N, C-alpha and C. Protein backbone atom coordinates (compact mmCIF):
# COMPACT_ATOMS: atom_id res chain seq x y z
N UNK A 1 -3.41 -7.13 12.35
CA UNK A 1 -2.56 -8.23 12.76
C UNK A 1 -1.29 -7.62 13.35
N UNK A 2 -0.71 -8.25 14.47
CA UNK A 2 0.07 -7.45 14.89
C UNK A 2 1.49 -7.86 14.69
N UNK A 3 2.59 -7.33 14.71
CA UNK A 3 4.07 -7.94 13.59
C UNK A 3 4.48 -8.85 14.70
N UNK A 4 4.02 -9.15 16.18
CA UNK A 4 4.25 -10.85 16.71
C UNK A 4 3.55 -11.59 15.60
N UNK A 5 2.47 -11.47 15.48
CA UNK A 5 1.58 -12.20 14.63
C UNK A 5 2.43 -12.79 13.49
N UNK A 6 2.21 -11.52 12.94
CA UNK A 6 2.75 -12.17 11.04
C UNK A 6 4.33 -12.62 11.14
N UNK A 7 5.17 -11.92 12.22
CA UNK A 7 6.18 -12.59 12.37
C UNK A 7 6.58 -14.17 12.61
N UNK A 8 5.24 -14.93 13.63
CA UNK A 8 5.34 -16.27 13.97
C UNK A 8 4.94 -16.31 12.68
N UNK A 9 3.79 -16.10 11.88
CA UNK A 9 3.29 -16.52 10.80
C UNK A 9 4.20 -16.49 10.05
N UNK A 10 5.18 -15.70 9.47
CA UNK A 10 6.19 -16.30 8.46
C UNK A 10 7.33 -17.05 8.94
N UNK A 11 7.43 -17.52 10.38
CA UNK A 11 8.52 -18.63 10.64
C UNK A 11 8.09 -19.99 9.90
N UNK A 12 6.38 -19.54 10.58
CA UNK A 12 5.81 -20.99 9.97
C UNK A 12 6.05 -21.34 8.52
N UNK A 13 5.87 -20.31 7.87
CA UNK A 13 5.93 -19.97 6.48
C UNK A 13 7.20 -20.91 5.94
N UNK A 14 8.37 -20.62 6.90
CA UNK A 14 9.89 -21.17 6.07
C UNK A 14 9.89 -22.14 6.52
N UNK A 15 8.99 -23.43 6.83
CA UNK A 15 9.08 -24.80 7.52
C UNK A 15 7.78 -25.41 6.17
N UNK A 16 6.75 -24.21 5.58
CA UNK A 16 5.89 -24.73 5.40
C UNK A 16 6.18 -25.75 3.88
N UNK A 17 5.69 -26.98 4.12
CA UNK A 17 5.26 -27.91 3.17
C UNK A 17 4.36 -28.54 2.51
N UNK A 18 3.28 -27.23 2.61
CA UNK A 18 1.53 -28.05 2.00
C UNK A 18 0.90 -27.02 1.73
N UNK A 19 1.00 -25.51 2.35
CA UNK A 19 -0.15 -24.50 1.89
C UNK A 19 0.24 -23.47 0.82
N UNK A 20 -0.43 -23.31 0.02
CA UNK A 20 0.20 -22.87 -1.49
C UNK A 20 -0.71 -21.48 -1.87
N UNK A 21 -1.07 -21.35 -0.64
CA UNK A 21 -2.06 -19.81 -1.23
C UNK A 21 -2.68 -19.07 0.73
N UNK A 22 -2.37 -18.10 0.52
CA UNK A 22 -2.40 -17.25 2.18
C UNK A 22 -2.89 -16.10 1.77
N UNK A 23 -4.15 -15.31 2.15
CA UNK A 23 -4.78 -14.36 2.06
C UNK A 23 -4.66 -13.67 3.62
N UNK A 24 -3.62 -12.91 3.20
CA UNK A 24 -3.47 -11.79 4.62
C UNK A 24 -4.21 -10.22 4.53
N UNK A 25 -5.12 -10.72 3.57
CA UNK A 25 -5.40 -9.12 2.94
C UNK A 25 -6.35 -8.11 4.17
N UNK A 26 -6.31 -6.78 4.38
CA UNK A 26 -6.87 -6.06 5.39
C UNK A 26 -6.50 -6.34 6.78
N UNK A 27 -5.27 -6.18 7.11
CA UNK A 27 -4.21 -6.73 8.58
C UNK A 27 -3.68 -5.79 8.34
N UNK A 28 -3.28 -4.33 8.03
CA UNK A 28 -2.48 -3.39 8.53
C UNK A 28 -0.87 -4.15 8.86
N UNK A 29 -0.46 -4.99 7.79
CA UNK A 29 0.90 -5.13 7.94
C UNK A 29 1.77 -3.90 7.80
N UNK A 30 2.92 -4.13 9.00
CA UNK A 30 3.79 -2.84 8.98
C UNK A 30 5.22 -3.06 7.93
N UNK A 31 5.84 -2.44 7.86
CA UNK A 31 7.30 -2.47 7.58
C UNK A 31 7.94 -3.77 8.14
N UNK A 32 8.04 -3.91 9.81
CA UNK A 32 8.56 -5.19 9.82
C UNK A 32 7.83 -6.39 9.94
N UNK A 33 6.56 -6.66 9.46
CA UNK A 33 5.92 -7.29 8.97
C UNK A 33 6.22 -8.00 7.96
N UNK A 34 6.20 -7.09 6.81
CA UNK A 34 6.57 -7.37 5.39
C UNK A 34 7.71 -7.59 5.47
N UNK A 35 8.80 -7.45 6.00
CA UNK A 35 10.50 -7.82 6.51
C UNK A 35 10.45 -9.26 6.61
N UNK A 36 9.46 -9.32 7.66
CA UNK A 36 9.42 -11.13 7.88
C UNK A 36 8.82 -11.77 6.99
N UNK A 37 7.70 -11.56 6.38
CA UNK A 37 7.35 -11.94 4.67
C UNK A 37 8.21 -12.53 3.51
N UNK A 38 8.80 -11.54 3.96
CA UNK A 38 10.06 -11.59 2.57
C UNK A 38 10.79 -12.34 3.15
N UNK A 39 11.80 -12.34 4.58
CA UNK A 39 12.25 -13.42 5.13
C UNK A 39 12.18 -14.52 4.72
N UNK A 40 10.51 -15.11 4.97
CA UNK A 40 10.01 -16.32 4.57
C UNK A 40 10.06 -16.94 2.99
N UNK A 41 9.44 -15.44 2.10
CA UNK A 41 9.84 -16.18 0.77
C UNK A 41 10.98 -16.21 0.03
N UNK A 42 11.61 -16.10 0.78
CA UNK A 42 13.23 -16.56 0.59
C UNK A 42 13.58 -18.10 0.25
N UNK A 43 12.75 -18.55 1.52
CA UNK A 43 12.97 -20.07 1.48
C UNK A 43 11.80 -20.95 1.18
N UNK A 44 10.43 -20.02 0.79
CA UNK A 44 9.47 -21.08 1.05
C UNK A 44 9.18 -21.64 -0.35
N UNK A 45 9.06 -22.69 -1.04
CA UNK A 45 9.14 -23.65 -1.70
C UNK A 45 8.07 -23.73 -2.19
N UNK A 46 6.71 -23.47 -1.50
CA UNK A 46 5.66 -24.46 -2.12
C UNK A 46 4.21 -22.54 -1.88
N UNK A 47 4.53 -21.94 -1.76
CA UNK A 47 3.35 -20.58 -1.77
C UNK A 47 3.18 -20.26 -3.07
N UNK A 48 2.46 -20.10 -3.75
CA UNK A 48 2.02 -20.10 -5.06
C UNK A 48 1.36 -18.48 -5.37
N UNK A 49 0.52 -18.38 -3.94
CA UNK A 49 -0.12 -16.41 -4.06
C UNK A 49 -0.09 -16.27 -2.94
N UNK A 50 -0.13 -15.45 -3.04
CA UNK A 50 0.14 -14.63 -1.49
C UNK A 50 -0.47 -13.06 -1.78
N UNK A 51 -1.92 -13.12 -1.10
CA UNK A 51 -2.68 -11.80 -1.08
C UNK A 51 -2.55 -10.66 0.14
N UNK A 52 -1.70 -9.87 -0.32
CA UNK A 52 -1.51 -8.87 0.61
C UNK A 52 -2.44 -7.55 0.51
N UNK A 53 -3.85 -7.62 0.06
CA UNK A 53 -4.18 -6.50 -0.38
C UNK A 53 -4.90 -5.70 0.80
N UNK A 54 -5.20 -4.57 0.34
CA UNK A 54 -5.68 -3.61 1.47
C UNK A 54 -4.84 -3.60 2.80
N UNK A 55 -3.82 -3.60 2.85
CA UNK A 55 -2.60 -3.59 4.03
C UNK A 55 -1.94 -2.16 4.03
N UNK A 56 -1.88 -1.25 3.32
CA UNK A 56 -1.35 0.16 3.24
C UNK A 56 -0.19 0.10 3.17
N UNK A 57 0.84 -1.33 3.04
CA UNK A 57 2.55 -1.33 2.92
C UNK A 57 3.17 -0.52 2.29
N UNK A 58 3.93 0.08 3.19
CA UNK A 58 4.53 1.63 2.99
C UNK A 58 5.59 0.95 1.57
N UNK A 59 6.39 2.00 0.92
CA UNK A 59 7.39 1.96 -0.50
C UNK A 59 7.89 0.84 0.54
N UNK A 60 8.65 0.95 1.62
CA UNK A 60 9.88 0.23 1.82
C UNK A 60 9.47 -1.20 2.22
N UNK A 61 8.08 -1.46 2.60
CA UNK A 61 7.88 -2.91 3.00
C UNK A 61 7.30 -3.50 1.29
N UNK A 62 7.49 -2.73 0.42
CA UNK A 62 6.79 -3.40 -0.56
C UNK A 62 8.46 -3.53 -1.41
N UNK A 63 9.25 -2.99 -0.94
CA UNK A 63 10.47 -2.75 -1.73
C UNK A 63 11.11 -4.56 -1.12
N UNK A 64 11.11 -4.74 -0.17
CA UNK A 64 11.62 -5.51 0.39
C UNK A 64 11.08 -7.00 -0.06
N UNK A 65 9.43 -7.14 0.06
CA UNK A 65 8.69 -8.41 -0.55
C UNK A 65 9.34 -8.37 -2.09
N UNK A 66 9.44 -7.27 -2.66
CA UNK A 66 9.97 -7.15 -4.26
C UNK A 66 11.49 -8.15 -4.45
N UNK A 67 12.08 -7.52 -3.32
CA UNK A 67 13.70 -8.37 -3.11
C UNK A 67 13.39 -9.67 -3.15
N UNK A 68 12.67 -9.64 -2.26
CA UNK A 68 12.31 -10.96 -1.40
C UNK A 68 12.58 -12.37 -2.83
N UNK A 69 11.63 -11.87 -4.11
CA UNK A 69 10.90 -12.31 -5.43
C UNK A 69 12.28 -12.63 -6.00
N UNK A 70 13.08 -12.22 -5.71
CA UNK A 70 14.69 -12.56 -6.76
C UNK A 70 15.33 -13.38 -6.27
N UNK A 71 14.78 -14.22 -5.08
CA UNK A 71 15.15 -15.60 -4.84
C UNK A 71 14.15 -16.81 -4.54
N UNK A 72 12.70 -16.67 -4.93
CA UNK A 72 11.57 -17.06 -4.88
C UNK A 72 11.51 -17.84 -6.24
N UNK A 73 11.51 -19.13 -6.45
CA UNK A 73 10.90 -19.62 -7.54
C UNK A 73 9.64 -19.91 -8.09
N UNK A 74 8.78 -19.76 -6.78
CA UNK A 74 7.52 -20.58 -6.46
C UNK A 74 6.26 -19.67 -6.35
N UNK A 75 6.30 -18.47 -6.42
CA UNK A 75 5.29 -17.85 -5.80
C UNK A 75 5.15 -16.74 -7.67
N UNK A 76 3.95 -17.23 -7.93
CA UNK A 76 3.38 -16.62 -9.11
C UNK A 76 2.11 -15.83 -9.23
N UNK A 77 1.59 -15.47 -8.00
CA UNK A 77 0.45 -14.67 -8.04
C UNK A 77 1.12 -13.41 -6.54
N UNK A 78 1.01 -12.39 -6.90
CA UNK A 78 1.03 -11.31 -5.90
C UNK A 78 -0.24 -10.65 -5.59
N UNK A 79 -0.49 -10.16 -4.55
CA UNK A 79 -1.77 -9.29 -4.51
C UNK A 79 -1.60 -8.41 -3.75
N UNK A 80 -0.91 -7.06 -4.03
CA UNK A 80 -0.70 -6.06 -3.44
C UNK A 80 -1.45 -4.44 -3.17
N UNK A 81 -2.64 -4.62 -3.59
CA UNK A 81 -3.72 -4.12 -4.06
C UNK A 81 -3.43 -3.29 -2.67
N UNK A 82 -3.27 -1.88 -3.03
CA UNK A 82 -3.71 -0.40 -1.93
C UNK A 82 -2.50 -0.71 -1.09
N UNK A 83 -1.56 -0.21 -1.73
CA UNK A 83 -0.16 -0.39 -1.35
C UNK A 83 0.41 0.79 -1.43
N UNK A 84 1.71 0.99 -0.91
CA UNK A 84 2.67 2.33 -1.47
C UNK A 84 3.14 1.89 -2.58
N UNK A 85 2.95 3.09 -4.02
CA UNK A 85 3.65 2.84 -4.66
C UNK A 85 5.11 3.43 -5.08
N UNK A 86 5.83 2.83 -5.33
CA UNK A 86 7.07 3.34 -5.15
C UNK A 86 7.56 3.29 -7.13
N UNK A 87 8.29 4.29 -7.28
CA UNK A 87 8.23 4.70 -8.34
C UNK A 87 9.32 3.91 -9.21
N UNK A 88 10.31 2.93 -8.83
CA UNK A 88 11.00 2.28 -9.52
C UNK A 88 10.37 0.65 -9.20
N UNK A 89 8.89 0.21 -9.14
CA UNK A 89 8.50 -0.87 -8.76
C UNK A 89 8.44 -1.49 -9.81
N UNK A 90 8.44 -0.87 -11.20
CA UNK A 90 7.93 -1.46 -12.54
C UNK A 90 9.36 -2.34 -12.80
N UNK A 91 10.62 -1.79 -12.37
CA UNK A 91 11.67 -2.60 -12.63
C UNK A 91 12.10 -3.56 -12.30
N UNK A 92 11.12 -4.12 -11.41
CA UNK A 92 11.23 -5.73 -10.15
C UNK A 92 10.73 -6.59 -11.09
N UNK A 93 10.00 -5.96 -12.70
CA UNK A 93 9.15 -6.83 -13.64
C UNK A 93 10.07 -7.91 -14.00
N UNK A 94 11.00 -7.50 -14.42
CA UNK A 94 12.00 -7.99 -15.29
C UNK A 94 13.06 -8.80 -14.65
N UNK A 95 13.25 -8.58 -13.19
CA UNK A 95 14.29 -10.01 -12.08
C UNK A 95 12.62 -11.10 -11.32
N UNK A 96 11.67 -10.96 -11.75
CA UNK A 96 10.43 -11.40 -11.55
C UNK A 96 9.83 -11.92 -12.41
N UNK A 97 9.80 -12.43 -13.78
CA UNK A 97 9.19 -12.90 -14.59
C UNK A 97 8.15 -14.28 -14.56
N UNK A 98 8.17 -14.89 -13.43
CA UNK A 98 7.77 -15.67 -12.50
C UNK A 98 6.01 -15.51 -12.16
N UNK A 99 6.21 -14.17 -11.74
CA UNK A 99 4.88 -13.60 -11.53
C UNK A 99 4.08 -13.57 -12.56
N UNK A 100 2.68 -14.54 -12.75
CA UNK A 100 1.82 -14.34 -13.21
C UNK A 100 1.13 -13.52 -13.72
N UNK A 101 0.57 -13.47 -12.16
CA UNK A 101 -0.08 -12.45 -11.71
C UNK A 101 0.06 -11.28 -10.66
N UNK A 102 0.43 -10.00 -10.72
CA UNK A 102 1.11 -8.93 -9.85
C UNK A 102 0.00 -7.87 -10.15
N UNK A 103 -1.18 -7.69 -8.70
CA UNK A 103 -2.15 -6.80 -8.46
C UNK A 103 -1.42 -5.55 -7.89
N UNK A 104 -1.26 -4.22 -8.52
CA UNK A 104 -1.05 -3.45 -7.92
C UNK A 104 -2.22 -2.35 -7.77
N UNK A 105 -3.46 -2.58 -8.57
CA UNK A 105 -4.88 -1.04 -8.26
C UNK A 105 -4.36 -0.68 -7.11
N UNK A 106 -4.81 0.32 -7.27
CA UNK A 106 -5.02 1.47 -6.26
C UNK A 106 -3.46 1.82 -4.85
N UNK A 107 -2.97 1.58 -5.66
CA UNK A 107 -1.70 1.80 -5.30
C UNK A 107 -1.38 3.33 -4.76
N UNK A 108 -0.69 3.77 -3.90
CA UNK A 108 -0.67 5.24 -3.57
C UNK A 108 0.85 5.90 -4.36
N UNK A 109 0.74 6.47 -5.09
CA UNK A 109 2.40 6.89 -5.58
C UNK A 109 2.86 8.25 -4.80
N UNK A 110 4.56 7.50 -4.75
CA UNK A 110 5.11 8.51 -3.63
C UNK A 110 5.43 10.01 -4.43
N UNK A 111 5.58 10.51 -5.65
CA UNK A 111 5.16 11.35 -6.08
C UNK A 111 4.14 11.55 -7.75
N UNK A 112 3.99 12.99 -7.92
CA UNK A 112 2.63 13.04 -8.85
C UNK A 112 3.40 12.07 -10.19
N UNK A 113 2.26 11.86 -10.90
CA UNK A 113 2.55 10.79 -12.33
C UNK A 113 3.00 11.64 -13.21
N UNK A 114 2.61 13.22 -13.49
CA UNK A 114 3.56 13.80 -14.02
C UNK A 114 4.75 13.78 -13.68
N UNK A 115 5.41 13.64 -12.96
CA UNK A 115 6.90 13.65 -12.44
C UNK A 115 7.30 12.77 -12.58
N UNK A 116 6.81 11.17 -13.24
CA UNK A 116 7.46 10.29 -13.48
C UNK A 116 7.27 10.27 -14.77
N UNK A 117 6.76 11.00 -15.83
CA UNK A 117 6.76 9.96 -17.39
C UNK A 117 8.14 10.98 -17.93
């Protein structure tokens, strides 16, 4: 999908008033992709999940949808499945409590797991 794409797609997103679940999963969203994502769930009211899986979103586009969540009331299922993982993501748990459900498998971490415990 290309970031015209998902970009119109999340204008629509901050107008939207009826669709409560969007499976964008396997679209190679980029960085400013996920920019406009988060954009959208800023304001959008009524998205409930939102499946981003198999997209490869680098640390910083997943850092940003994370922001995005600390002004989101509405959106309780994530699906971020084969993502970057970024090593302070576990701490978005706790300004996020909202989230249900938050898929992260197969996540890529930006360094080894020894180096984080």
């Amino acid at each position: 999908m290309s970031e015209k794409t998902v970009t119109t797609l999340a204008g629509a997103l901050k107008i939207n008033q009826t669709l409560t679940t969007l499976d964008l999963g396997n679209n190679e969203i980029s960085y400013i992709g996920a920019g406009a994502l988060a954009d959208a769930l800023k304001v959008n009211q009524n998205l409930s999940t939102l499946d981003l899986r198999e997209n490869g979103i680098e640390c910083e586009g997943v850092e940003v949808l994370f922001d995005a969540l600390k002004f989101n009331q509405f959106l309780t299922t994530l699906n971020i499945w084969n993502s970057s993982w970024c090593s302070h993501i576990p701490n978005y748990r706790l300004t996020t409590r909202r989230i249900n459900l938050l898929t992260l498998n197969f996540c890529f971490f930006e360094q080894p797991i020894s180096s984080r415990i």
